[in-house]
PDB file of C-alpha atoms in Angstrom:
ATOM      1  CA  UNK A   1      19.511 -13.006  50.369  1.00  0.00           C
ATOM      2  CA  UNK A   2      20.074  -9.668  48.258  1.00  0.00           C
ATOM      3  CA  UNK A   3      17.246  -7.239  49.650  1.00  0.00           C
ATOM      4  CA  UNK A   4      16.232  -6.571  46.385  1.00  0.00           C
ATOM      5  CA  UNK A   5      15.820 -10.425  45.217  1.00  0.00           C
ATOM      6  CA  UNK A   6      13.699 -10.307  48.659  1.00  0.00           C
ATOM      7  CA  UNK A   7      11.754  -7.721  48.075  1.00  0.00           C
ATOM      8  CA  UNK A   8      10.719  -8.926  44.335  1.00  0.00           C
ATOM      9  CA  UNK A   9       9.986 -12.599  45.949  1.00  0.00           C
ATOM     10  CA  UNK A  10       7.531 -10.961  48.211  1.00  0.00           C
ATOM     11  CA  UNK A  11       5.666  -8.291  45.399  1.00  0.00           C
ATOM     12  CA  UNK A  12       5.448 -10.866  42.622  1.00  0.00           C
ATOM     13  CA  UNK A  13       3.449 -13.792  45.012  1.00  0.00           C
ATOM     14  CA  UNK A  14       1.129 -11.196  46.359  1.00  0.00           C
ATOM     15  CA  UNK A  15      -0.161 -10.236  42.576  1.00  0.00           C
ATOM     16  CA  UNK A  16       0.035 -14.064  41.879  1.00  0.00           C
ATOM     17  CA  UNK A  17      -2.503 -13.856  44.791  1.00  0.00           C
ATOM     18  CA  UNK A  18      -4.712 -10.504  43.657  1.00  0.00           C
ATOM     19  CA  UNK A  19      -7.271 -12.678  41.380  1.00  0.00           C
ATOM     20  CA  UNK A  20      -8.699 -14.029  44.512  1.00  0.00           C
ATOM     21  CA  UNK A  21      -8.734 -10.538  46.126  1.00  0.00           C
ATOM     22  CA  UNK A  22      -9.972  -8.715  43.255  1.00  0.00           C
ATOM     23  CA  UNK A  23     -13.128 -11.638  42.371  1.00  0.00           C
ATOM     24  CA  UNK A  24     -14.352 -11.015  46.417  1.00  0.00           C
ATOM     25  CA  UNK A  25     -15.146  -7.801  44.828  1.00  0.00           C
ATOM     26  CA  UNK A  26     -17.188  -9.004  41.670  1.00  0.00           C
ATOM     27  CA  UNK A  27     -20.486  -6.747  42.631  1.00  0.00           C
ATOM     28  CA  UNK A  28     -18.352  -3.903  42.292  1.00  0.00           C
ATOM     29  CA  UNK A  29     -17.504  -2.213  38.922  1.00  0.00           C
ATOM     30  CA  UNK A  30     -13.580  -2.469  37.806  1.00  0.00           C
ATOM     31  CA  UNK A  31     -13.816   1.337  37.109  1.00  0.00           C
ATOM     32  CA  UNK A  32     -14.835   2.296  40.694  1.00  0.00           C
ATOM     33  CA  UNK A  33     -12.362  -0.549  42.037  1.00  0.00           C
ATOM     34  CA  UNK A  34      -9.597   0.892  39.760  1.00  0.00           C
ATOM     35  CA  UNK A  35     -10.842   4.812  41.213  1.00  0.00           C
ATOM     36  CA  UNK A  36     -10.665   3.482  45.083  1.00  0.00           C
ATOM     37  CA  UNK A  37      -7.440   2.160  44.328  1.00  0.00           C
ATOM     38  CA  UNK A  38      -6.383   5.277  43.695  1.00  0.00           C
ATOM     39  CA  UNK A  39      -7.530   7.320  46.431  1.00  0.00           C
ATOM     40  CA  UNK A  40      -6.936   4.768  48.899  1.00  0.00           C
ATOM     41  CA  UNK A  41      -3.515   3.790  48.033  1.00  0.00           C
ATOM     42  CA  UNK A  42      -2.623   7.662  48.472  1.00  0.00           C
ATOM     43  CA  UNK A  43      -3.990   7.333  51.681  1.00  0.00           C
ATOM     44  CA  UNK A  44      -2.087   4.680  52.766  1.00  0.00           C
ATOM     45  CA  UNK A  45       1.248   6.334  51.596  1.00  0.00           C
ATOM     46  CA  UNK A  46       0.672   9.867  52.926  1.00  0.00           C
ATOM     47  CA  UNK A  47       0.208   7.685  56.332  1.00  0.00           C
ATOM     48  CA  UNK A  48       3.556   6.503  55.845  1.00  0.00           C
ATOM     49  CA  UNK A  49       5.266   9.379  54.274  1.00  0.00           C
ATOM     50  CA  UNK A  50       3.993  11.523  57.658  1.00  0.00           C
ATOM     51  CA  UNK A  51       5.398   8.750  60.098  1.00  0.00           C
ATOM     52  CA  UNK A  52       8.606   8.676  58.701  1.00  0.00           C
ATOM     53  CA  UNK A  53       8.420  12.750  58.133  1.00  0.00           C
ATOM     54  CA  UNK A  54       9.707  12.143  54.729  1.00  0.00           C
ATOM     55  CA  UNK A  55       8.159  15.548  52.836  1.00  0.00           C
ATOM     56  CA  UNK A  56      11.435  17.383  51.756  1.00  0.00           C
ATOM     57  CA  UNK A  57      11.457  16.129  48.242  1.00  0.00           C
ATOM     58  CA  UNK A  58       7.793  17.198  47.198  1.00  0.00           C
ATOM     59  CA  UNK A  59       8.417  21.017  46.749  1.00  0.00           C
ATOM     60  CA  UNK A  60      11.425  19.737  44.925  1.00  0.00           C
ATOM     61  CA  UNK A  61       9.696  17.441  42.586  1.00  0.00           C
ATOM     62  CA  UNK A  62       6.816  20.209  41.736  1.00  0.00           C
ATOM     63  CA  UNK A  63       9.598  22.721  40.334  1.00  0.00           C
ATOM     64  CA  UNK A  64      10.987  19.959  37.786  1.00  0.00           C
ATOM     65  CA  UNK A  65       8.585  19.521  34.842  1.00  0.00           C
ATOM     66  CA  UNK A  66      10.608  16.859  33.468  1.00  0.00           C
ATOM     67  CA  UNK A  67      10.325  14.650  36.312  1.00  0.00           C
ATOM     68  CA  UNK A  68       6.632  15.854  36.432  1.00  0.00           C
ATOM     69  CA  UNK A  69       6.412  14.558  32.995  1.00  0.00           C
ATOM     70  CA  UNK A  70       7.702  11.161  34.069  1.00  0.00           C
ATOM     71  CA  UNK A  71       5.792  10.408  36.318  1.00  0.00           C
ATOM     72  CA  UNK A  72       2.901  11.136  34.945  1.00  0.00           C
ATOM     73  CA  UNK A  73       3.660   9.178  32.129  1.00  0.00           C
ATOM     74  CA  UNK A  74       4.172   5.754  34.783  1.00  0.00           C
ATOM     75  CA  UNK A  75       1.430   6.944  36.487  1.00  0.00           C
ATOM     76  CA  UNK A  76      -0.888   6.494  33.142  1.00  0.00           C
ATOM     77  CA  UNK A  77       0.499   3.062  32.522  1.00  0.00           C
ATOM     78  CA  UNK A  78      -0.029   2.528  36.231  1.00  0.00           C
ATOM     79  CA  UNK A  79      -3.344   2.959  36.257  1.00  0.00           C
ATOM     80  CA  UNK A  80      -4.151   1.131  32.543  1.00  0.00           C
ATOM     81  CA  UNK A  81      -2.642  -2.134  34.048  1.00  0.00           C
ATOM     82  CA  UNK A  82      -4.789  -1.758  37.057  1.00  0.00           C
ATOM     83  CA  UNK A  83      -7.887  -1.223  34.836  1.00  0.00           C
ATOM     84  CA  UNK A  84      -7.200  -4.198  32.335  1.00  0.00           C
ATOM     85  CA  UNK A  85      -6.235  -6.651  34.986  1.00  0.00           C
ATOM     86  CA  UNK A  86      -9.097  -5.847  37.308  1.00  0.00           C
ATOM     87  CA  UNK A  87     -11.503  -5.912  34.261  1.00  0.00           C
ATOM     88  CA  UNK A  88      -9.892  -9.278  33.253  1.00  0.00           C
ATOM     89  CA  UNK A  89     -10.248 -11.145  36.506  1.00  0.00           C
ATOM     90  CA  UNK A  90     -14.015 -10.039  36.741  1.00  0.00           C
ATOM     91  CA  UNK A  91     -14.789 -11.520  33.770  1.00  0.00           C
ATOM     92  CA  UNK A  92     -13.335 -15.094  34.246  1.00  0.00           C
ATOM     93  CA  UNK A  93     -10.683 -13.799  31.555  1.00  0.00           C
ATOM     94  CA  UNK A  94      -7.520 -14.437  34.743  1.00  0.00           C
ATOM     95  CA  UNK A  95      -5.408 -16.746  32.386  1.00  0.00           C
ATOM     96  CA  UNK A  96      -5.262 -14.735  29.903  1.00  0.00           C
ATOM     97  CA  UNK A  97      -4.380 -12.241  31.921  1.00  0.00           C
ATOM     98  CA  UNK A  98      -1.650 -14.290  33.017  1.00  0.00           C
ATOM     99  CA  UNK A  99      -0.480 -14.310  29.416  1.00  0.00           C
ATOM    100  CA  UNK A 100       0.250 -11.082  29.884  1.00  0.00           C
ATOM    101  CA  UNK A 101       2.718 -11.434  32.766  1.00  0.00           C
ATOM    102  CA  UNK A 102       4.368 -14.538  30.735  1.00  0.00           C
ATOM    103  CA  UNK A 103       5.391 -11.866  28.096  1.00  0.00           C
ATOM    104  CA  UNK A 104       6.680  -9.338  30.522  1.00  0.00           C
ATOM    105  CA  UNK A 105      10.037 -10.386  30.382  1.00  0.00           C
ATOM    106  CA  UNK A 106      10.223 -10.843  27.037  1.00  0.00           C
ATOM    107  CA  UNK A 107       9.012  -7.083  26.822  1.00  0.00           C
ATOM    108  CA  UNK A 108      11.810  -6.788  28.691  1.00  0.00           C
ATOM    109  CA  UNK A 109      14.419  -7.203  26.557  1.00  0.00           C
ATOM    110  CA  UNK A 110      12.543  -5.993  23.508  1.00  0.00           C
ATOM    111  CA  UNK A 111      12.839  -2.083  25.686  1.00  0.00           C
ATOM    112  CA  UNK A 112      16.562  -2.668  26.635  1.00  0.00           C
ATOM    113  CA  UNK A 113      16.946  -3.288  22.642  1.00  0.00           C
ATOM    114  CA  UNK A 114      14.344  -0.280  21.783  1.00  0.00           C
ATOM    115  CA  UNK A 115      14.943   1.999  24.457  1.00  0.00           C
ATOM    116  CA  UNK A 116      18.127   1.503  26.286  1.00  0.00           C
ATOM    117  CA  UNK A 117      20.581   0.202  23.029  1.00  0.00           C
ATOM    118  CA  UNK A 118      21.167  -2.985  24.719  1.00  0.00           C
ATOM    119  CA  UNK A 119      22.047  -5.780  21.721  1.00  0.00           C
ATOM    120  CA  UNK A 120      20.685  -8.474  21.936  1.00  0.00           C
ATOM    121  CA  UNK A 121      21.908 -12.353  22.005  1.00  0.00           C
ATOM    122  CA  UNK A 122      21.094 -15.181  20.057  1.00  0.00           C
ATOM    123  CA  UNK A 123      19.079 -16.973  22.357  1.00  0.00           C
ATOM    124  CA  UNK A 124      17.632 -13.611  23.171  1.00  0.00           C
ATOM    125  CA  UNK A 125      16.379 -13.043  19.372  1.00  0.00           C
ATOM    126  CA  UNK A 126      15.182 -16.665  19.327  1.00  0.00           C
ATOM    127  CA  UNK A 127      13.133 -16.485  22.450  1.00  0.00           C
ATOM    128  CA  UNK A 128      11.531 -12.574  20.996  1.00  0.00           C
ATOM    129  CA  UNK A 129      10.731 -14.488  17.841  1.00  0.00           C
ATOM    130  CA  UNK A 130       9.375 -18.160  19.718  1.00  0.00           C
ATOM    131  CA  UNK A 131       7.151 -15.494  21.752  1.00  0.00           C
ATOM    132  CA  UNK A 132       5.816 -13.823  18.692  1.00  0.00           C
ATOM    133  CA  UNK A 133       4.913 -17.219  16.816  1.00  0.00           C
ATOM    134  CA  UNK A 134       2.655 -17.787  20.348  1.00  0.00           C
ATOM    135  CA  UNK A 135       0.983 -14.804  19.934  1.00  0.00           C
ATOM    136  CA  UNK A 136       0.288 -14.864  16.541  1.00  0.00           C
ATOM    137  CA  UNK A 137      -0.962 -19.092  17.194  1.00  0.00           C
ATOM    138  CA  UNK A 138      -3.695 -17.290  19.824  1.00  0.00           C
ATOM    139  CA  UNK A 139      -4.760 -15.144  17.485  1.00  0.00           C
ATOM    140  CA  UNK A 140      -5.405 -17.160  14.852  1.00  0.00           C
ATOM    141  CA  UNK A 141      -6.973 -19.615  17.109  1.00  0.00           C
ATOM    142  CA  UNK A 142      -9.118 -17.087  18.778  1.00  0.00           C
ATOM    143  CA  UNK A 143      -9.828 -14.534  16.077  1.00  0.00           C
ATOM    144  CA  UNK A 144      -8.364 -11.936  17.736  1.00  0.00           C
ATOM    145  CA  UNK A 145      -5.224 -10.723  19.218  1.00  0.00           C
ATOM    146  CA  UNK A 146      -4.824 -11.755  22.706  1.00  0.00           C
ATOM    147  CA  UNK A 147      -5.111  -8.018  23.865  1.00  0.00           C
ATOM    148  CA  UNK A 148      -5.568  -8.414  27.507  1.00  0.00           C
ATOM    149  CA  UNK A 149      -1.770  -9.963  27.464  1.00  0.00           C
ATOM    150  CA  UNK A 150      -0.412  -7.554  24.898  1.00  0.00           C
ATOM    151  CA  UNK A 151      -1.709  -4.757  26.973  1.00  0.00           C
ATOM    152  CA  UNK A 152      -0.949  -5.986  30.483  1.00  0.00           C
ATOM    153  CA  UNK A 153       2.772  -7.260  29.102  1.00  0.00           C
ATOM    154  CA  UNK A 154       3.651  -3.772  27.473  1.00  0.00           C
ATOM    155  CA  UNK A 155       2.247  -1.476  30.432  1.00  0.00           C
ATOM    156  CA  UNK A 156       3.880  -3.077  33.162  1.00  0.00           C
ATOM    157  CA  UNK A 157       6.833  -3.939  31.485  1.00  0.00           C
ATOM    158  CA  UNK A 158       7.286  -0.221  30.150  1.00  0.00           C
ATOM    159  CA  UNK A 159       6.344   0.802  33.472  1.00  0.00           C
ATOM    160  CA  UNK A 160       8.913  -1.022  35.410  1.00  0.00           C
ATOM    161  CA  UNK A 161      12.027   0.632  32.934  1.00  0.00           C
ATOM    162  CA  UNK A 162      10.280   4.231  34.120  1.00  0.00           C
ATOM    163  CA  UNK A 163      10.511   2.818  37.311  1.00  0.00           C
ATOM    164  CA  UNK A 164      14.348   1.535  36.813  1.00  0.00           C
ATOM    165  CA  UNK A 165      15.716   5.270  35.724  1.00  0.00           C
ATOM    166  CA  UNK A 166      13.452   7.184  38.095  1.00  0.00           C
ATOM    167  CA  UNK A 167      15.010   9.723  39.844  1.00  0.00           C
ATOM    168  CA  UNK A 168      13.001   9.452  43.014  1.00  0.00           C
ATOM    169  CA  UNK A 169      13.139   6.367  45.195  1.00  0.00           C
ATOM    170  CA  UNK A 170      10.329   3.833  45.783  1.00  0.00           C
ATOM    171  CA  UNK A 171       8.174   5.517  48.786  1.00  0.00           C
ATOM    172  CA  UNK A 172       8.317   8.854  46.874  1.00  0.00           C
ATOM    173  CA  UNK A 173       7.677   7.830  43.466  1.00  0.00           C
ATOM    174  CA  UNK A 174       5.026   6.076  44.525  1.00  0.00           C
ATOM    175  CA  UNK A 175       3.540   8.414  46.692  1.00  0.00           C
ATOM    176  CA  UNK A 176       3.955  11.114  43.397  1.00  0.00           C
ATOM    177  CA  UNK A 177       2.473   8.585  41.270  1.00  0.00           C
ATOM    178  CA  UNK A 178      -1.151   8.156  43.293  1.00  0.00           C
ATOM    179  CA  UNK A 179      -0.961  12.182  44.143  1.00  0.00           C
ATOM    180  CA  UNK A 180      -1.130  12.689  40.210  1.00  0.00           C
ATOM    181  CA  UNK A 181      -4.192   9.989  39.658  1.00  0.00           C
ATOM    182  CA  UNK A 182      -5.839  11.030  43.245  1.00  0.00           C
ATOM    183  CA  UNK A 183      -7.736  14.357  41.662  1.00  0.00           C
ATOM    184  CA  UNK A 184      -9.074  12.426  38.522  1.00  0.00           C
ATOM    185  CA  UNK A 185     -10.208   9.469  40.812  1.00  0.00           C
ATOM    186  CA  UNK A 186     -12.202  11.672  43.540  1.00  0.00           C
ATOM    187  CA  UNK A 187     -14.086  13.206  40.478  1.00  0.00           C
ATOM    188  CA  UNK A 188     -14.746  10.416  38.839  1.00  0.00           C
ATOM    189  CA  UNK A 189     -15.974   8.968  41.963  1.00  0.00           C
ATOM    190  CA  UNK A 190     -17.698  12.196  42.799  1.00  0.00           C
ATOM    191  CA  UNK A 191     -19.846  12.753  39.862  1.00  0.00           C
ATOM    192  CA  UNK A 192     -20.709   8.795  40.167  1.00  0.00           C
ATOM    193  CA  UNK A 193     -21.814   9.453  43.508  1.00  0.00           C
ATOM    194  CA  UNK A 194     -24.212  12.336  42.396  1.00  0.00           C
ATOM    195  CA  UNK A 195     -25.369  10.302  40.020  1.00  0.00           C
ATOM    196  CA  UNK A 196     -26.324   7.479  42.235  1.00  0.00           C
ATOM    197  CA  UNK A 197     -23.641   4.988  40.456  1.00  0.00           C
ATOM    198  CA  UNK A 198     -21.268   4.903  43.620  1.00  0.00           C
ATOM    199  CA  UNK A 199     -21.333   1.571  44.962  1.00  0.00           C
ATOM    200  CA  UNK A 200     -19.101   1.566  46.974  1.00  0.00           C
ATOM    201  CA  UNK A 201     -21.932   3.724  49.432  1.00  0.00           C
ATOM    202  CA  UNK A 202     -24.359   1.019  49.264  1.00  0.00           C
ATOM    203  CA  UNK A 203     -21.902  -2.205  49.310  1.00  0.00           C
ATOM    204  CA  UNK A 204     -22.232  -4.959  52.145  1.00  0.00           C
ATOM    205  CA  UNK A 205     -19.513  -4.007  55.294  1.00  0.00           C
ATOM    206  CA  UNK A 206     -17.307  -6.749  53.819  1.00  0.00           C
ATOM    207  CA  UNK A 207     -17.215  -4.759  50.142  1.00  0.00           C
ATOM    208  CA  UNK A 208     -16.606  -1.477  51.769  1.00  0.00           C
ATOM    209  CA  UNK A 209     -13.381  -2.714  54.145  1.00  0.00           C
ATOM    210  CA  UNK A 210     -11.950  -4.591  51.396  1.00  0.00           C
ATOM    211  CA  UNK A 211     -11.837  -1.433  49.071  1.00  0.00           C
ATOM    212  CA  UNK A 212     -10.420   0.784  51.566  1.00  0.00           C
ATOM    213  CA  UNK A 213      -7.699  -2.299  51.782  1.00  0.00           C
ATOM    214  CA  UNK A 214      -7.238  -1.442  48.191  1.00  0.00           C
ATOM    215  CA  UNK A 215      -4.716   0.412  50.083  1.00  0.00           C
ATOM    216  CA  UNK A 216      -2.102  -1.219  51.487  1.00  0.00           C
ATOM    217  CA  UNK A 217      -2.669  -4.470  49.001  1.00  0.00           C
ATOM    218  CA  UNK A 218      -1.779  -2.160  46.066  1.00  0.00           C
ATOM    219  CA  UNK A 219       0.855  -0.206  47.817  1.00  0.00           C
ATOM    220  CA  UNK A 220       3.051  -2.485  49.474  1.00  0.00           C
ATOM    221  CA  UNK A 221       3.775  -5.049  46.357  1.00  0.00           C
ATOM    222  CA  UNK A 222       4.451  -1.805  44.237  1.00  0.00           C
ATOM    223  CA  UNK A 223       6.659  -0.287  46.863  1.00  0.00           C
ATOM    224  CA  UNK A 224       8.591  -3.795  46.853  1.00  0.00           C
ATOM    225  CA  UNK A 225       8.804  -4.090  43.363  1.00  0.00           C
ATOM    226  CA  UNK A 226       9.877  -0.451  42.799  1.00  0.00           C
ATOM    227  CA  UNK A 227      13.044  -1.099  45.551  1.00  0.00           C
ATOM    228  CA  UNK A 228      13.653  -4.157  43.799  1.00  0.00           C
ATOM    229  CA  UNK A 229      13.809  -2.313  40.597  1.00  0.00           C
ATOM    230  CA  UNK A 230      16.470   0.238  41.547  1.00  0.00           C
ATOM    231  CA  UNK A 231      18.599  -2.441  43.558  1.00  0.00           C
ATOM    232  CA  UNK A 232      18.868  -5.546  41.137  1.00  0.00           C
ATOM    233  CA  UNK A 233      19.790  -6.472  37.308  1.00  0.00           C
ATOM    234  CA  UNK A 234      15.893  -5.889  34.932  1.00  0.00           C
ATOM    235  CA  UNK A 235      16.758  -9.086  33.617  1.00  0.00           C
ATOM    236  CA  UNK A 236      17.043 -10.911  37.286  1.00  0.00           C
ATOM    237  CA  UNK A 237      13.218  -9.143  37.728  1.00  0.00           C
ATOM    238  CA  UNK A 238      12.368 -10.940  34.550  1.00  0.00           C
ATOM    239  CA  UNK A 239      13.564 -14.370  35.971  1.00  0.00           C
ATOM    240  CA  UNK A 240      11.533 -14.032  39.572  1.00  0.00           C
ATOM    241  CA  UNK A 241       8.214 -12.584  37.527  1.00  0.00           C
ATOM    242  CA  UNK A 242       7.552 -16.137  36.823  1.00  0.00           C
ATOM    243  CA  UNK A 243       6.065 -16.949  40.051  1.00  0.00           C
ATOM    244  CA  UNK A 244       3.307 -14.438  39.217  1.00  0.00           C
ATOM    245  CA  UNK A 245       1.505 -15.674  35.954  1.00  0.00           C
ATOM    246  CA  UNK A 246       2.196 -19.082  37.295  1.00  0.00           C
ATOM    247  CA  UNK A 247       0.033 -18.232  40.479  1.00  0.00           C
ATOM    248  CA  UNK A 248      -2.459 -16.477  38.436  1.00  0.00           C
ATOM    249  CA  UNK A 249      -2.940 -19.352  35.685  1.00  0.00           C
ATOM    250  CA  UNK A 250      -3.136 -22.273  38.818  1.00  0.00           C
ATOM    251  CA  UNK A 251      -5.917 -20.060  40.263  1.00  0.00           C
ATOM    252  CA  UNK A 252      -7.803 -19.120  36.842  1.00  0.00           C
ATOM    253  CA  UNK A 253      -7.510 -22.883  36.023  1.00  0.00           C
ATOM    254  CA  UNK A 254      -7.819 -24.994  39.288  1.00  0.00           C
ATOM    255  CA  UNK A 255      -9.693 -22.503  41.675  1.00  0.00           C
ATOM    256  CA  UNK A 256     -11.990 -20.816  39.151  1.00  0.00           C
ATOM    257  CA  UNK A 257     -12.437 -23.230  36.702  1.00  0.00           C
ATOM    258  CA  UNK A 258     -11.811 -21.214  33.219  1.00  0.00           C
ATOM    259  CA  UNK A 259     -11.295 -22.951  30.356  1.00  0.00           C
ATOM    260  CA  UNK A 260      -7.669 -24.127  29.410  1.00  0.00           C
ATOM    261  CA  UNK A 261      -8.081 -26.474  25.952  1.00  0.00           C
ATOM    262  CA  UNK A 262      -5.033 -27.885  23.934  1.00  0.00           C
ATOM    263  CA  UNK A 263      -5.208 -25.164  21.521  1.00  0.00           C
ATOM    264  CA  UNK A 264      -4.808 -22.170  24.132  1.00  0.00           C
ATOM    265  CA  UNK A 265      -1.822 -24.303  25.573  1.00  0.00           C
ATOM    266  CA  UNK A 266       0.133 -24.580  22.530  1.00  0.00           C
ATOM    267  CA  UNK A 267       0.180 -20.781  22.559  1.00  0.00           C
ATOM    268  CA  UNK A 268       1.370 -20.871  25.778  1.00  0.00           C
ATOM    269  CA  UNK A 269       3.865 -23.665  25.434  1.00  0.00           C
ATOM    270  CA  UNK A 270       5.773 -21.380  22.745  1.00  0.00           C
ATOM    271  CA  UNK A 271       5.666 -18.758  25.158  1.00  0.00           C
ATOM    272  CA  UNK A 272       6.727 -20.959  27.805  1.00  0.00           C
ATOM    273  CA  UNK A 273       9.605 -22.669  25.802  1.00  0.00           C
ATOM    274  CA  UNK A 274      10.542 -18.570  24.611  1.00  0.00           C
ATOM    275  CA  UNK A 275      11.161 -17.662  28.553  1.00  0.00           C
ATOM    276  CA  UNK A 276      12.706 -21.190  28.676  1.00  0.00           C
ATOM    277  CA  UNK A 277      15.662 -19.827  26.401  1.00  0.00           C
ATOM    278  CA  UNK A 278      15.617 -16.300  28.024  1.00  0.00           C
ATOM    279  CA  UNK A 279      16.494 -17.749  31.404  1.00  0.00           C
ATOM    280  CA  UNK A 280      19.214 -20.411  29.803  1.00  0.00           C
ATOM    281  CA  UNK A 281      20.799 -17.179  28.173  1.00  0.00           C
ATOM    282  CA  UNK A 282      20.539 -15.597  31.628  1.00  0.00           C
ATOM    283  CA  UNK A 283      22.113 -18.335  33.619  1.00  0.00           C
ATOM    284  CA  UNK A 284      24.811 -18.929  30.493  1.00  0.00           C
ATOM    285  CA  UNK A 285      25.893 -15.505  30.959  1.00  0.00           C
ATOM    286  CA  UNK A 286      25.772 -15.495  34.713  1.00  0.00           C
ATOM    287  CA  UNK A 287      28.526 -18.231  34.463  1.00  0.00           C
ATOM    288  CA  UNK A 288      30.674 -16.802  31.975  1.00  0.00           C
ATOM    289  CA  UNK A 289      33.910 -15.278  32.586  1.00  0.00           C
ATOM    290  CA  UNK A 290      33.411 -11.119  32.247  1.00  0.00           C
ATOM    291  CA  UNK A 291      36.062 -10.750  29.946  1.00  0.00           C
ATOM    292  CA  UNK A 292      34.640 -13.147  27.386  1.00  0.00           C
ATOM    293  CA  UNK A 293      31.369 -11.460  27.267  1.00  0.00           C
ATOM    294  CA  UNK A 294      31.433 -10.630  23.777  1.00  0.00           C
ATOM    295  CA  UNK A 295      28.860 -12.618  22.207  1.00  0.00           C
ATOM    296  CA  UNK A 296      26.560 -10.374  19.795  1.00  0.00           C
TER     297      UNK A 296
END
């Protein structure tokens, strides 16, 4: 198997997985979850970084604003996924949040069109315009728009093209990433300390080791996923980020019990039958001859 098609397989069913992680953790606010992610996902990475005495690009990094710049910017979006989906999955909101991984790949393609000039196919306009018709269905049905999916789908999906033409590879960006968050997270989690709002100093055992696992569970998927990134095709990522949402809405609906009526699955079965025709485009193309890939 292509490393990189490995190393996607492996970060995409540990998030499907993170709703049952992240609801062990329910007495704990998603704010000071998101902030120990932070500080303890630095940790685990400067660990790393120091066993496999891999410093030499740091001073480098801190004399290019531009990358600087970057960075931050994926390190923002970073962090706003973290906080949405952790706030979602603590209140009983995990399907929806699983909306927002649906979209991803649809986001996808919208930023190759947007961003990168890529044009678009047929079956690629079709499936942009299927999607919108689902979200527009939810929020008509709900009132609202469905803005835990919007934001999860556009911050993760914008995150991984930062992550795609990154200039540093996955262990340093990484690494760069949490270093730039790590300040605002020990004073957030300072000045809640001194104001007696830290819970994490008066949690059971249990609460305390599974935050400083915050770790290593956040790391490793990311550091898979950003490998994968740099290694295979954005459009092959979008195929294998099924399995996530997929795990995520069989554990909101089956394990936790949230509500799933006919009305919240017609919006997803236009969103469904949208990444339906994104993957036939995907395997049309794969089988086409290169020199006939004209199609507009």
């Amino acid at each position: 198997m292509n490393p990189g098609m490995l190393y996607a397989l492996c970060a995409y069913l540990a998030w499907g997985s993170f709703p049952i992680y992240f609801k062990s953790l329910h007495d704990i606010a998603p704010l000071e979850i998101l902030l120990h992610r932070m500080v303890w996902a630095l940790g685990f990475l400067l660990i790393v970084l120091a066993v496999r005495r891999q410093w030499a690009w740091l001073s480098a990094v801190l004399r290019q604003p531009k990358v600087l710049a970057g960075f931050t910017a994926s390190a923002l979006l970073l962090s706003t996924n973290w906080f949405v989906y952790i706030w979602a999955v603590n209140h009983d909101r995990i399907i929806d949040a699983s909306l927002g991984y649906f979209m991803t790949p649809l986001v996808n393609v919208l930023l190759g069109f947007l961003v990168l000039g890529e044009r678009l196919r047929r079956l690629q306009w079709a499936a942009v315009l299927i999607a919108a018709v689902g979200v527009a269905w939810l929020t008509w049905e709900n009132g609202h728009l469905p803005w835990i999916g919007l934001t999860l789908g556009l911050t993760f999906g914008t995150y991984g093209l930062l992550r795609k033409t990154a200039t540093l590879g996955a262990l340093e960006g990484l690494s760069l990433e949490t270093l730039l968050l790590f300040p605002l997270a020990i004073l957030a989690l300072s000045v809640m300390a001194w104001n007696g709002q830290n819970s994490f100093i008066h949690a059971p055992a249990t609460s305390q080791w599974l935050l400083v696992a915050a770790g290593p569970i956040t790391a490793i998927p990311l550091l898979m996923f950003a490998s994968a990134a740099r290694r295979i095709p954005l459009s092959t990522l979008g195929l294998l980020q099924y399995i996530t949402p997929t795990l995520q809405l069989l554990v909101g609906v089956w394990l936790y019990h949230e509500p799933f009526n006919s009305a919240r699955l017609i919006g997803f079965a236009a969103i469904w039958i949208a990444l339906g025709l994104y993957s036939a485009d995907g395997v049309w193309q794969s089988y086409r001859p290169a020199s006939s890939d004209t199609q507009k």
